[in-house]
PDB file of C-alpha atoms in Angstrom:
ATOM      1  CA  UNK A   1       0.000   0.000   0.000  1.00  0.00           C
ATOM      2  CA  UNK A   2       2.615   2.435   1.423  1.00  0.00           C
ATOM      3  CA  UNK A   3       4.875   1.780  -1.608  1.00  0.00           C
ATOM      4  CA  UNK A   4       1.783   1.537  -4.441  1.00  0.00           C
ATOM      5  CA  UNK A   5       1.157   5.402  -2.942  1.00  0.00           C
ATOM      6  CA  UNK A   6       4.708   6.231  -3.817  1.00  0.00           C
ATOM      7  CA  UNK A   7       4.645   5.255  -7.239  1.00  0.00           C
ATOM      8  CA  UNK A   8       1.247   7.236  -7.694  1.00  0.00           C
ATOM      9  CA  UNK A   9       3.336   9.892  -5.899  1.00  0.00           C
ATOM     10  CA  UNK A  10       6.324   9.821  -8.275  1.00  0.00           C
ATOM     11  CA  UNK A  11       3.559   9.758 -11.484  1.00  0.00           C
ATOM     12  CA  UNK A  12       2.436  13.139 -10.348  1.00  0.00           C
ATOM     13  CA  UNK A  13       5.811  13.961  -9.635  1.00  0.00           C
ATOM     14  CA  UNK A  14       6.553  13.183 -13.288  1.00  0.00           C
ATOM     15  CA  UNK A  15       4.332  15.001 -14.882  1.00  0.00           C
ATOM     16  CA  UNK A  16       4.687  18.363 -12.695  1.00  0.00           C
ATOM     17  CA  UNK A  17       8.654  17.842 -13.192  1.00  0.00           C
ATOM     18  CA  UNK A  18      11.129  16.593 -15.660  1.00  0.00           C
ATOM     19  CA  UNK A  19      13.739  17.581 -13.250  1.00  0.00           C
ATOM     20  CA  UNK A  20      15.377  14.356 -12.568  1.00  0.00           C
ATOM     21  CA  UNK A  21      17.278  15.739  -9.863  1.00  0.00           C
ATOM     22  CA  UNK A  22      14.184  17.322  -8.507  1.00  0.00           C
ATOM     23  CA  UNK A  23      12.582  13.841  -8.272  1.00  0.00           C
ATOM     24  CA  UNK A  24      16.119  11.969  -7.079  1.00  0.00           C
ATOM     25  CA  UNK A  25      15.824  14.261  -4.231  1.00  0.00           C
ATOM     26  CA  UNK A  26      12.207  13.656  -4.147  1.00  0.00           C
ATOM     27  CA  UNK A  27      13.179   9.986  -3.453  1.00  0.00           C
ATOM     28  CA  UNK A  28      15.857  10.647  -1.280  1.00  0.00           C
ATOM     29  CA  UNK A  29      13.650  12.529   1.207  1.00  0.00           C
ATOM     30  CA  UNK A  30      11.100   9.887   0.937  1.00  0.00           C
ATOM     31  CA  UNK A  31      13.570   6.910   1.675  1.00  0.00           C
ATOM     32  CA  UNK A  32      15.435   9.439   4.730  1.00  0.00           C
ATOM     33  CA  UNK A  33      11.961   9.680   6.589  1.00  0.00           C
ATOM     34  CA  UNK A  34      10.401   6.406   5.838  1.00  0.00           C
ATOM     35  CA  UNK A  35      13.181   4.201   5.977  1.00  0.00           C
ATOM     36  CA  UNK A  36      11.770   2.403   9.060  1.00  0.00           C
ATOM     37  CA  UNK A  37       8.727   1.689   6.724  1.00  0.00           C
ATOM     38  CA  UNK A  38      10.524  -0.367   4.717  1.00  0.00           C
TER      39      UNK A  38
END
């Protein structure tokens, strides 16, 4: 669930920004406060 919500997260992500170092950090900041989650 928690990770099927990322991926529609990143989508959006996507198609606001083709930034790929605006989404790596995007990730980053995900995986830094939810790495307990995983």
């Amino acid at each position: 669930m928690i990770i099927h919500n990322i991926i529609k997260i990143h989508n959006f992500k996507i198609h606001i920004s083709k930034n790929k170092d605006e989404i790596m950090n995007f990730y980053l900041t995900i995986l830094k406060n939810n790495d307990n989650t995983f």
